[in-house]
Short mmCIF file of C-alpha atoms in Angstrom, two decimals:
data_model
loop_
_atom_site.label_atom_id
_atom_site.label_comp_id
_atom_site.label_asym_id
_atom_site.label_seq_id
_atom_site.Cartn_x
_atom_site.Cartn_y
_atom_site.Cartn_z
CA MET A 10 22.30 -1.81 19.95
CA GLU A 11 21.16 -3.85 23.37
CA LEU A 12 20.10 -7.28 22.45
CA GLU A 13 19.46 -8.46 26.00
CA LEU A 14 16.15 -6.44 25.42
CA LEU A 15 15.08 -9.19 23.14
CA ALA A 16 15.48 -11.70 25.51
CA LEU A 17 13.14 -14.32 25.77
CA GLY A 18 11.16 -14.56 29.33
CA ASP A 19 10.71 -11.94 32.18
CA ASN A 20 14.14 -10.01 31.32
CA GLY A 21 13.40 -9.37 27.74
CA TRP A 22 10.50 -8.20 25.34
CA GLY A 23 10.97 -11.22 22.95
CA ASP A 24 8.37 -13.57 24.00
CA GLU A 25 5.96 -10.51 23.95
CA MET A 26 7.36 -9.28 20.42
CA LEU A 27 6.73 -12.75 19.24
CA ARG A 28 3.09 -12.93 20.87
CA ALA A 29 2.52 -9.48 19.04
CA THR A 30 3.23 -11.28 15.61
CA LEU A 31 1.12 -14.09 16.28
CA VAL A 32 -1.65 -11.12 16.75
CA THR A 33 -0.60 -9.49 13.23
CA LEU A 34 -0.93 -12.90 11.46
CA MET A 35 -4.38 -13.66 12.98
CA VAL A 36 -5.48 -10.21 12.18
CA SER A 37 -3.91 -10.27 8.77
CA LEU A 38 -5.49 -13.43 8.29
CA SER A 39 -9.05 -12.44 9.42
CA ALA A 40 -8.78 -9.32 7.50
CA MET A 41 -7.60 -11.31 4.36
CA GLY A 42 -10.87 -13.50 5.14
CA ILE A 43 -13.42 -10.70 5.34
CA GLY A 44 -11.57 -9.27 2.16
CA LEU A 45 -12.34 -12.38 0.01
CA PHE A 46 -15.66 -12.62 1.42
CA ILE A 47 -16.52 -9.23 0.18
CA SER A 48 -14.76 -9.74 -3.11
CA ILE A 49 -17.25 -12.41 -3.88
CA PHE A 50 -20.10 -9.85 -3.79
CA GLY A 51 -18.08 -7.17 -5.19
CA THR A 52 -16.87 -9.25 -8.30
CA ILE A 53 -20.45 -10.11 -8.52
CA SER A 54 -21.83 -6.60 -8.60
CA LYS A 55 -19.01 -5.53 -10.90
CA LEU A 56 -20.16 -8.09 -13.52
CA SER A 57 -23.88 -7.47 -12.92
CA LYS A 58 -26.40 -6.40 -15.47
CA LYS A 59 -27.77 -3.80 -13.26
CA LYS A 60 -26.48 -0.81 -13.52
CA TYR A 61 -26.95 0.58 -10.15
CA VAL A 62 -25.52 -2.37 -8.55
CA ARG A 63 -22.50 -2.01 -10.99
CA ILE A 64 -21.90 1.47 -9.71
CA LEU A 65 -22.27 0.64 -5.99
CA ALA A 66 -19.66 -1.97 -6.31
CA ASP A 67 -17.39 0.84 -8.42
CA THR A 68 -17.75 3.54 -5.92
CA TYR A 69 -16.72 1.34 -3.28
CA THR A 70 -13.56 0.42 -4.97
CA THR A 71 -12.71 3.84 -6.11
CA VAL A 72 -13.08 5.06 -2.57
CA ILE A 73 -11.17 2.49 -1.22
CA ARG A 74 -8.33 3.15 -3.35
CA GLY A 75 -8.33 6.60 -3.42
CA ILE A 76 -8.34 7.32 0.26
CA PRO A 77 -5.73 6.61 2.74
CA GLU A 78 -5.95 3.45 4.92
CA LEU A 79 -5.37 5.58 8.18
CA LEU A 80 -8.68 7.56 7.22
CA VAL A 81 -10.58 4.23 7.10
CA ILE A 82 -9.52 2.73 10.05
CA TYR A 83 -10.11 6.38 11.96
CA LEU A 84 -13.37 6.11 10.45
CA LEU A 85 -13.94 2.62 12.07
CA PHE A 86 -12.38 3.36 14.95
CA PHE A 87 -14.04 6.47 16.24
CA GLY A 88 -17.60 5.57 14.18
CA GLY A 89 -17.72 2.17 14.43
CA SER A 90 -19.29 1.61 18.05
CA ASN A 91 -21.72 4.30 17.33
CA ALA A 92 -22.98 2.31 13.70
CA VAL A 93 -23.16 -1.16 16.08
CA MET A 94 -24.96 0.49 18.74
CA GLY A 95 -27.15 2.15 16.13
CA LEU A 96 -27.92 -1.02 14.40
CA ALA A 97 -28.81 -2.51 17.45
CA LYS A 98 -31.71 -0.07 18.10
CA LEU A 99 -33.44 -0.90 15.35
CA PHE A 100 -33.47 -4.41 16.42
CA GLY A 101 -34.39 -3.06 20.04
CA TYR A 102 -31.26 -3.19 22.14
CA TYR A 103 -30.54 0.02 23.73
CA GLY A 104 -27.17 -1.52 25.82
CA TYR A 105 -23.63 0.33 25.26
CA ILE A 106 -21.71 -1.92 22.69
CA GLU A 107 -17.87 -1.47 23.01
CA LEU A 108 -16.01 -3.00 19.85
CA ASN A 109 -12.96 -4.79 20.32
CA ALA A 110 -9.88 -3.36 18.84
CA PHE A 111 -9.33 -6.98 17.15
CA VAL A 112 -12.62 -6.81 15.32
CA ILE A 113 -12.48 -3.26 14.45
CA GLY A 114 -8.93 -3.46 12.89
CA SER A 115 -9.91 -6.77 11.02
CA PHE A 116 -13.17 -5.20 9.69
CA ALA A 117 -11.21 -1.66 8.93
CA VAL A 118 -8.19 -3.87 7.08
CA GLY A 119 -10.71 -6.16 5.68
CA ALA A 120 -12.92 -3.70 4.04
CA ILE A 121 -9.62 -2.33 2.33
CA SER A 122 -8.30 -5.67 1.62
CA GLY A 123 -11.73 -6.36 -0.05
CA ALA A 124 -11.59 -3.49 -2.59
CA TYR A 125 -8.23 -4.69 -3.90
CA SER A 126 -9.35 -8.12 -3.99
CA THR A 127 -12.64 -7.17 -5.93
CA GLU A 128 -10.25 -5.61 -8.58
CA VAL A 129 -8.29 -9.05 -8.79
CA MET A 130 -10.88 -11.43 -8.71
CA ARG A 131 -13.16 -9.33 -11.54
CA GLY A 132 -9.57 -9.50 -13.76
CA ALA A 133 -9.76 -13.22 -13.09
CA PHE A 134 -13.20 -13.90 -13.82
CA LEU A 135 -12.65 -12.01 -17.06
CA SER A 136 -9.88 -13.67 -18.41
CA VAL A 137 -11.59 -17.10 -18.81
CA PRO A 138 -11.73 -17.67 -22.24
CA ILE A 139 -15.67 -17.36 -23.61
CA GLY A 140 -15.09 -20.12 -25.89
CA GLN A 141 -14.61 -22.71 -22.97
CA ILE A 142 -18.21 -21.37 -21.37
CA ASP A 143 -19.56 -21.98 -25.04
CA ALA A 144 -18.54 -25.28 -24.94
CA ALA A 145 -19.53 -26.20 -21.85
CA LYS A 146 -22.91 -25.20 -22.97
CA SER A 147 -23.09 -26.66 -25.49
CA VAL A 148 -22.47 -30.11 -23.82
CA GLY A 149 -25.60 -29.02 -21.63
CA MET A 150 -24.13 -28.10 -18.22
CA SER A 151 -26.16 -26.17 -15.99
CA LYS A 152 -24.68 -22.64 -15.25
CA LEU A 153 -23.54 -24.15 -11.41
CA LEU A 154 -22.01 -27.12 -13.19
CA ILE A 155 -20.10 -24.69 -15.61
CA PHE A 156 -19.41 -22.52 -12.74
CA ILE A 157 -17.94 -25.39 -10.26
CA ARG A 158 -16.14 -27.12 -12.76
CA ILE A 159 -15.16 -24.38 -15.60
CA THR A 160 -14.96 -21.20 -13.98
CA ALA A 161 -14.13 -21.29 -10.67
CA PRO A 162 -11.08 -23.52 -10.65
CA GLN A 163 -9.52 -21.47 -13.44
CA VAL A 164 -10.52 -18.08 -11.43
CA LEU A 165 -8.75 -19.30 -8.60
CA ARG A 166 -5.07 -20.06 -10.70
CA TYR A 167 -5.67 -16.63 -12.57
CA ALA A 168 -6.38 -14.49 -9.30
CA LEU A 169 -3.62 -16.52 -7.39
CA PRO A 170 -0.60 -13.92 -8.09
CA GLY A 171 -3.07 -10.85 -7.63
CA LEU A 172 -3.98 -12.41 -4.21
CA GLY A 173 -0.72 -12.94 -3.32
CA ASN A 174 -0.45 -9.08 -3.69
CA VAL A 175 -3.37 -8.41 -1.85
CA TRP A 176 -2.13 -10.66 0.91
CA GLN A 177 1.38 -8.54 0.92
CA LEU A 178 -0.67 -5.06 1.44
CA THR A 179 -2.70 -6.67 3.71
CA LEU A 180 -0.12 -7.85 5.95
CA LYS A 181 1.55 -4.22 6.08
CA ASP A 182 -1.70 -2.64 6.42
CA THR A 183 -2.27 -4.19 9.90
CA ALA A 184 0.54 -1.90 11.02
CA LEU A 185 -1.63 0.73 11.28
CA ILE A 186 -4.17 -0.82 13.57
CA MET A 187 -1.27 0.23 16.30
CA VAL A 188 -3.93 3.51 16.43
CA THR A 189 -6.81 1.66 17.98
CA GLY A 190 -4.43 0.16 20.88
CA LEU A 191 -4.42 -3.28 19.49
CA VAL A 192 -0.85 -4.57 20.79
CA GLU A 193 0.46 -6.11 17.34
CA ILE A 194 4.07 -6.20 16.34
CA MET A 195 4.22 -2.09 15.54
CA ARG A 196 1.97 -1.37 19.31
CA GLN A 197 3.91 -3.72 21.12
CA ALA A 198 7.35 -2.39 19.41
CA HIS A 199 6.14 0.95 20.62
CA VAL A 200 5.53 -0.01 23.85
CA ALA A 201 8.44 -1.57 24.51
CA SER A 202 10.51 1.23 23.01
CA GLY A 203 8.78 3.80 25.50
CA SER A 204 9.60 2.09 28.59
CA THR A 205 13.16 1.06 27.91
CA TYR A 206 14.14 4.01 25.83
CA SER A 207 15.78 1.84 22.87
CA PRO A 208 13.24 2.37 20.15
CA PHE A 209 15.86 1.77 17.12
CA THR A 210 16.24 -1.78 18.63
CA PHE A 211 12.60 -2.57 19.07
CA TYR A 212 11.71 -0.91 15.62
CA VAL A 213 14.40 -2.91 13.56
CA ALA A 214 13.13 -6.03 15.41
CA ALA A 215 9.41 -5.27 13.97
CA ALA A 216 10.93 -4.74 10.74
CA PHE A 217 13.24 -8.24 10.77
CA LEU A 218 9.39 -9.76 12.18
CA TYR A 219 7.45 -8.28 9.10
CA LEU A 220 10.32 -9.54 6.78
CA ILE A 221 9.91 -12.99 8.12
CA LEU A 222 6.19 -12.87 7.61
CA THR A 223 6.30 -11.33 4.05
CA THR A 224 8.98 -13.64 2.64
CA PHE A 225 7.58 -16.87 4.48
CA SER A 226 4.35 -15.90 2.92
CA ASN A 227 5.39 -15.33 -0.45
CA ARG A 228 7.10 -18.80 -0.46
CA ILE A 229 3.70 -20.05 0.21
CA PHE A 230 2.02 -18.54 -2.41
CA ASN A 231 4.76 -19.36 -5.18
CA ARG A 232 4.11 -23.07 -4.51
CA LEU A 233 1.16 -22.44 -4.97
CA GLU A 234 0.91 -20.94 -7.70
CA SER A 235 3.24 -23.37 -9.35
CA TRP A 236 0.69 -26.15 -7.71
CA GLY A 237 -1.96 -24.26 -9.52
CA ASN A 238 -0.34 -24.12 -13.04
CA ARG A 239 1.03 -28.03 -12.65
CA GLY A 240 -1.44 -28.68 -15.80
CA VAL A 241 -1.00 -25.62 -18.11
CA ARG A 242 1.50 -26.62 -21.05
CA ARG A 243 4.51 -24.03 -21.51
CA GLU A 244 5.75 -23.00 -24.79
CA MET B 19 -25.62 14.40 9.30
CA ASN B 20 -23.68 17.70 10.25
CA TYR B 21 -23.29 19.77 7.20
CA GLU B 22 -22.28 23.17 9.18
CA LEU B 23 -19.38 20.90 10.52
CA MET B 24 -18.38 19.75 7.32
CA ILE B 25 -18.30 22.93 5.79
CA GLU B 26 -16.55 24.54 9.01
CA THR B 27 -13.96 21.87 8.76
CA PHE B 28 -13.50 21.93 4.68
CA PRO B 29 -10.75 24.98 5.10
CA LYS B 30 -9.18 23.48 8.02
CA LEU B 31 -8.31 20.54 5.77
CA LEU B 32 -7.23 22.31 3.12
CA MET B 33 -4.52 23.94 4.88
CA GLY B 34 -3.51 20.02 5.52
CA SER B 35 -3.89 19.69 1.77
CA TYR B 36 -1.33 22.12 1.61
CA ILE B 37 1.31 19.96 3.75
CA THR B 38 0.14 16.37 2.22
CA ILE B 39 1.08 17.97 -1.48
CA GLN B 40 4.22 19.65 -0.47
CA LEU B 41 5.13 15.70 1.00
CA VAL B 42 4.42 14.03 -2.15
CA THR B 43 5.74 16.32 -4.43
CA ILE B 44 9.40 16.66 -2.78
CA SER B 45 9.37 12.84 -2.03
CA LEU B 46 8.53 11.77 -5.40
CA PHE B 47 10.91 14.01 -7.30
CA ILE B 48 14.09 12.96 -5.19
CA GLY B 49 12.70 9.39 -5.05
CA LEU B 50 12.50 9.13 -9.04
CA PHE B 51 15.85 10.30 -9.21
CA LEU B 52 17.58 7.79 -6.99
CA ALA B 53 14.95 5.14 -8.36
CA VAL B 54 16.41 5.30 -11.46
CA GLY B 55 20.39 5.09 -10.02
CA LEU B 56 18.89 1.97 -8.05
CA ALA B 57 17.63 0.38 -11.41
CA LEU B 58 20.64 0.99 -12.71
CA LEU B 59 22.66 -0.81 -10.09
CA ARG B 60 20.12 -3.67 -10.10
CA LEU B 61 20.45 -3.92 -14.18
CA SER B 62 24.67 -3.77 -13.27
CA SER B 63 26.80 -6.52 -14.00
CA ASN B 64 28.74 -6.15 -10.61
CA SER B 65 27.30 -9.08 -8.26
CA PHE B 66 27.82 -6.49 -5.26
CA LEU B 67 26.31 -3.61 -6.65
CA ILE B 68 23.26 -6.10 -7.27
CA PHE B 69 23.23 -7.71 -4.21
CA PHE B 70 23.10 -3.84 -2.41
CA ALA B 71 20.06 -3.21 -4.49
CA LYS B 72 18.40 -6.34 -4.14
CA THR B 73 18.69 -5.94 -0.32
CA TYR B 74 17.40 -2.36 -0.36
CA ILE B 75 14.67 -3.04 -2.37
CA PHE B 76 13.53 -6.70 -0.19
CA TYR B 77 13.59 -4.66 2.74
CA PHE B 78 11.81 -1.50 1.66
CA ARG B 79 9.18 -3.31 0.21
CA GLY B 80 8.97 -6.39 2.60
CA THR B 81 8.35 -3.63 5.86
CA PRO B 82 5.17 -1.49 6.64
CA LEU B 83 6.02 2.23 5.89
CA LEU B 84 5.01 3.24 9.38
CA VAL B 85 7.89 0.76 10.53
CA GLN B 86 10.43 2.87 8.44
CA ILE B 87 8.85 6.36 9.42
CA PHE B 88 8.96 5.08 13.12
CA LEU B 89 12.38 3.87 12.59
CA ILE B 90 13.86 7.19 11.26
CA TYR B 91 11.92 9.22 13.60
CA TYR B 92 12.06 7.83 17.34
CA GLY B 93 15.10 5.08 16.38
CA ILE B 94 17.49 7.28 14.95
CA GLY B 95 17.64 9.08 18.19
CA GLN B 96 18.44 6.25 20.17
CA PHE B 97 22.40 7.02 19.43
CA GLU B 98 24.15 9.61 21.39
CA SER B 99 26.41 9.83 18.61
CA VAL B 100 23.84 11.15 16.25
CA ARG B 101 22.00 13.60 18.72
CA GLU B 102 25.59 15.27 19.17
CA SER B 103 26.38 15.44 15.57
CA VAL B 104 25.37 18.11 12.82
CA PHE B 105 22.64 15.46 11.47
CA TRP B 106 20.40 16.52 14.35
CA VAL B 107 19.01 19.24 13.33
CA PHE B 108 17.78 17.14 10.21
CA PHE B 109 16.64 14.49 12.10
CA LYS B 110 14.77 15.85 14.78
CA GLU B 111 12.47 17.61 12.45
CA ALA B 112 9.29 15.16 12.31
CA TYR B 113 8.95 16.41 8.80
CA TRP B 114 12.15 15.75 7.23
CA CYS B 115 11.91 12.60 9.10
CA GLY B 116 8.71 12.05 7.00
CA ILE B 117 10.22 12.95 4.09
CA LEU B 118 13.24 10.56 4.15
CA ALA B 119 11.26 7.70 5.16
CA LEU B 120 8.85 8.32 1.93
CA THR B 121 11.21 9.05 -0.55
CA LEU B 122 13.44 6.12 0.82
CA ASN B 123 10.12 4.09 0.17
CA THR B 124 9.19 5.29 -2.66
CA CYS B 125 12.74 4.88 -4.40
CA ALA B 126 12.33 1.29 -3.91
CA TYR B 127 8.76 0.86 -5.51
CA SER B 128 9.68 3.01 -8.11
CA SER B 129 13.24 1.30 -9.15
CA GLU B 130 11.34 -1.97 -9.63
CA ILE B 131 9.11 0.01 -11.99
CA ILE B 132 11.76 1.81 -13.97
CA ARG B 133 13.57 -1.74 -14.09
CA GLY B 134 10.60 -2.80 -15.92
CA GLY B 135 10.82 -0.27 -18.29
CA ILE B 136 14.28 -0.64 -19.43
CA GLN B 137 14.08 -4.64 -19.68
CA SER B 138 11.16 -3.60 -22.18
CA VAL B 139 12.88 -1.82 -24.60
CA PRO B 140 13.65 -3.82 -27.62
CA LEU B 141 16.90 -5.49 -28.10
CA GLY B 142 16.86 -4.29 -31.69
CA GLN B 143 16.82 -0.55 -31.02
CA ILE B 144 19.67 -0.71 -28.51
CA GLU B 145 21.55 -2.75 -31.02
CA SER B 146 20.83 -0.43 -33.29
CA ALA B 147 21.86 2.67 -31.24
CA LYS B 148 24.99 0.87 -30.73
CA SER B 149 25.65 0.43 -34.71
CA THR B 150 25.22 4.02 -34.84
CA GLY B 151 28.39 4.59 -32.52
CA MET B 152 26.35 6.02 -29.46
CA SER B 153 28.35 6.00 -26.62
CA ARG B 154 26.80 3.89 -23.17
CA PHE B 155 25.75 7.41 -21.87
CA LEU B 156 24.06 8.96 -25.38
CA LEU B 157 22.35 5.56 -25.57
CA TYR B 158 20.92 5.60 -21.94
CA ARG B 159 19.95 9.41 -22.56
CA ARG B 160 18.52 8.95 -26.12
CA ILE B 161 17.21 5.49 -26.55
CA ILE B 162 16.79 3.45 -23.04
CA LEU B 163 15.61 5.95 -20.36
CA PRO B 164 12.90 7.88 -22.99
CA ILE B 165 11.33 4.40 -23.82
CA ALA B 166 11.59 3.01 -20.64
CA PHE B 167 9.94 6.24 -18.96
CA ARG B 168 7.23 5.76 -21.60
CA GLN B 169 6.69 2.09 -20.74
CA ALA B 170 6.91 2.51 -16.68
CA LEU B 171 4.28 5.75 -16.67
CA PRO B 172 1.13 3.81 -16.13
CA ALA B 173 2.43 1.78 -13.16
CA TYR B 174 4.61 4.95 -11.89
CA GLY B 175 1.05 6.54 -12.15
CA ASN B 176 0.01 3.96 -9.51
CA GLU B 177 2.82 4.45 -7.17
CA MET B 178 2.04 8.50 -7.08
CA ILE B 179 -1.27 7.64 -6.22
CA LEU B 180 -0.01 5.11 -3.48
CA MET B 181 2.31 7.90 -2.25
CA VAL B 182 -0.34 10.36 -1.93
CA LYS B 183 -2.03 7.99 0.47
CA ALA B 184 0.97 6.84 2.16
CA THR B 185 1.66 10.63 3.20
CA SER B 186 -1.13 9.93 5.57
CA LEU B 187 1.06 7.80 7.86
CA VAL B 188 3.36 11.13 8.76
CA SER B 189 0.29 12.13 10.73
CA THR B 190 1.22 9.34 13.03
CA ILE B 191 4.71 11.42 13.81
CA THR B 192 3.17 15.07 14.51
CA ILE B 193 2.71 16.31 11.19
CA MET B 194 -0.51 18.11 10.45
CA ASP B 195 -1.22 16.93 7.48
CA ILE B 196 -5.09 16.34 5.99
CA THR B 197 -5.40 13.14 7.94
CA GLY B 198 -3.51 14.42 10.75
CA ILE B 199 -6.12 17.58 10.97
CA ALA B 200 -8.90 15.33 10.62
CA ARG B 201 -7.89 13.18 13.24
CA LEU B 202 -8.01 15.74 15.62
CA VAL B 203 -11.27 17.35 14.56
CA ILE B 204 -12.84 13.84 14.98
CA ALA B 205 -11.50 13.63 18.38
CA LYS B 206 -12.36 16.69 19.09
CA THR B 207 -15.87 16.70 17.58
CA PHE B 208 -16.58 13.16 17.75
CA SER B 209 -18.33 12.92 14.27
CA PRO B 210 -16.12 10.68 12.41
CA VAL B 211 -18.47 9.89 9.45
CA GLU B 212 -18.82 13.77 8.53
CA ILE B 213 -15.21 14.49 8.66
CA PHE B 214 -14.26 11.00 7.15
CA ILE B 215 -16.56 12.54 4.00
CA VAL B 216 -14.13 15.74 3.61
CA ALA B 217 -11.16 14.09 3.93
CA GLY B 218 -12.30 11.86 1.62
CA LEU B 219 -13.39 13.73 -0.96
CA ILE B 220 -10.16 15.78 -0.81
CA TYR B 221 -7.99 12.96 -1.28
CA LEU B 222 -9.61 11.86 -3.91
CA THR B 223 -9.39 14.79 -5.74
CA ILE B 224 -6.08 15.03 -5.29
CA ASN B 225 -6.13 11.46 -6.65
CA PHE B 226 -8.15 12.26 -9.52
CA ALA B 227 -6.01 15.04 -10.49
CA VAL B 228 -2.80 12.85 -10.56
CA THR B 229 -4.54 10.08 -12.74
CA ARG B 230 -5.45 13.17 -14.86
CA LEU B 231 -2.14 14.67 -15.39
CA VAL B 232 -0.40 10.88 -15.65
CA SER B 233 -3.00 10.19 -18.87
CA PHE B 234 -2.11 13.65 -20.34
CA CYS B 235 1.67 12.62 -19.60
CA GLU B 236 0.89 9.53 -21.91
CA TYR B 237 -1.10 10.96 -24.22
CA LYS B 238 1.71 13.53 -24.78
CA LEU B 239 4.51 10.67 -24.72
CA THR B 240 2.52 8.36 -27.36
CA PRO B 241 2.09 10.64 -30.58
CA HIS B 242 3.05 7.58 -32.85
CA LEU B 243 0.01 5.42 -31.18
CA ARG B 244 -3.01 8.12 -32.21
CA TYR B 245 -4.81 7.11 -34.84
CA ASN B 246 -6.32 10.49 -36.16
CA GLU B 247 -6.25 14.04 -34.74
#
């Protein structure tokens, strides 16, 4: 292995790899954000009284969780620009719109992450004891107040471990965005190994960078969990 | 929506599903055996073996499968010694590299599932088996592993579905599975939605069959939990 290939500065690919790591992190964060945003509506629809709303949400989570991530990314990569241009036409804009790889990647991975987050959030919502909500009603709390004071804080606590898993999945799924040409860790490793003929060195470096990201974020989630559980009595 | 194209592409993608199913079955089969071994290492009392198992699982669960596939397919060829050895017959083929990566990957995930299953076997049952004088091997064969598998089955079903989805990644190393063919047709015809629907339906059908199979096995393995026939 030629470690000098990974040097920082002009002679090595170290700084490029680090910059790519930052891109991976940014894509993961925005995908997770989009996913969480989707999951709010997903959870509301899944728990809705209207049947067709429930069916819609169920279809979304089943389809996304049942087909490969790569296929979803290809759909948005090849079809995303057309869809946006179609939408723009409705509003009277007829120009050519090209979506940037970062945006496509974030939305593709976000849609995947959203399906998993929805399931986690739904489970967390259902684990809030119904007695507590009854008790809140009995003291005359409004629906909004019940949500803010009773449901939301507990849902967050119950959902944290599951969301930690979703984050790990999301982080690893961003590796697939390399097919759109966005220069994140995998793409950078691919480019670097292509021009130096040392693929092993660069893919090991990529693996190492992912391990750092997953381990580090795992720590953060563990911290958050123990912070979230600080008021819970242990038997 | 171009229905003609969808009908035209369907048989092509079905050909790809043959490869997909092949990859899934081979890697799940070998992976399961390795996973049992790895779970036993992880639960052994030798700290070196535990360290090995933990490191293996940490590496394969902490990095994306794509890195693992590329590392094996592109990475190994960097070494002159490998290219000149007999192993090169194996490593130059994308198909075998894909299977190797998928097997090693599923081994790490399944071993954690099996470990959970083994640890959920009630201690009383192990003690009573020991009290009847069973040897360690017999204890594992008759008591621990059957119960562990039954406990682990639902989680293992999830892993099987994840593997069906994971095989799509081998399309990046030139293997023409469902996703590989789908990408080719999309790039040629530029109608992503139609192809996506057809390919997605095939994947959903495969995964539906997997879930049915798992729940059938679950039904067969839990006769004691059935109320009435």
